[in-house]
């Protein structure tokens, strides 16, 4: 059976420091694709960076409702950065 991890935070220190091993372990348990979730600008950028390094990892760019205070007043910067990430990924 093909499994997809639809909600991973691969940028957490304990995973990021051993990312290749974490993804190999997932693969050995039939997790063939992983979606790394961005919860603010920093983690969205990190998620995209990780997805660019691993063909079986995909990223989301977003803001978690509990993290909205981080971008409050800078929503346009966040939206523009998100657009740039998407545009670059489609090239």
XYZ file of C-alpha atoms in Angstrom:
91
model
C 0.000 0.000 0.000
C 1.249 3.471 -0.926
C 1.176 5.928 1.969
C 1.505 9.717 1.894
C 2.323 11.710 5.009
C 0.121 14.747 4.479
C 1.237 16.774 7.488
C 4.922 16.735 8.400
C 7.108 19.373 10.032
C 10.448 18.197 8.680
C 12.112 21.459 9.710
C 11.836 20.619 13.421
C 15.402 20.308 14.715
C 15.130 16.660 15.739
C 14.021 15.707 12.216
C 15.976 18.221 10.158
C 19.296 17.190 11.691
C 18.675 13.609 10.478
C 16.454 14.327 7.503
C 17.865 11.740 5.106
C 17.505 9.050 7.751
C 13.984 10.190 8.662
C 12.905 10.006 5.016
C 14.580 6.610 4.526
C 12.715 5.288 7.569
C 9.456 6.637 6.181
C 10.199 5.017 2.815
C 10.930 1.686 4.488
C 7.445 1.904 6.004
C 5.819 2.537 2.595
C 5.509 6.314 3.058
C 6.367 7.262 -0.511
C 5.569 10.979 -0.395
C 5.693 13.567 2.372
C 4.084 16.999 2.498
C 6.014 19.439 4.664
C 3.706 22.066 6.137
C 4.686 25.718 6.430
C 3.003 27.450 9.372
C 4.528 30.915 8.952
C 6.940 32.653 6.587
C 10.074 31.077 8.053
C 8.759 27.511 8.059
C 7.164 27.952 4.639
C 10.548 28.948 3.222
C 12.198 26.019 5.004
C 9.520 23.623 3.695
C 10.170 24.742 0.125
C 13.924 24.413 0.651
C 13.474 20.835 1.863
C 11.124 19.982 -1.015
C 13.692 21.265 -3.490
C 16.263 18.843 -2.035
C 14.119 15.693 -1.951
C 12.039 14.504 -4.906
C 9.494 12.751 -2.663
C 8.866 15.795 -0.441
C 6.364 18.516 -1.309
C 5.761 21.795 0.506
C 2.883 23.991 1.524
C 3.192 27.725 2.009
C 0.792 29.028 4.590
C 0.060 30.608 7.909
C -1.420 28.711 10.808
C -4.242 30.671 12.493
C -2.370 30.552 15.792
C 0.684 32.062 14.060
C -1.204 34.946 12.407
C 0.225 37.400 14.919
C 3.653 36.786 13.366
C 2.587 38.271 10.011
C -0.050 40.690 11.267
C 0.624 43.997 9.557
C 2.910 42.279 7.046
C 0.351 40.167 5.211
C 1.306 41.629 1.821
C 4.944 40.631 2.359
C 3.840 37.101 3.208
C 1.501 36.867 0.205
C 4.135 38.242 -2.191
C 6.778 35.888 -0.844
C 4.357 32.993 -1.282
C 3.653 34.033 -4.860
C 7.382 34.237 -5.568
C 7.930 30.750 -4.149
C 5.163 29.324 -6.310
C 6.362 31.143 -9.432
C 9.926 29.945 -8.893
C 8.757 26.375 -8.323
C 6.860 26.359 -11.617
C 9.889 27.384 -13.665
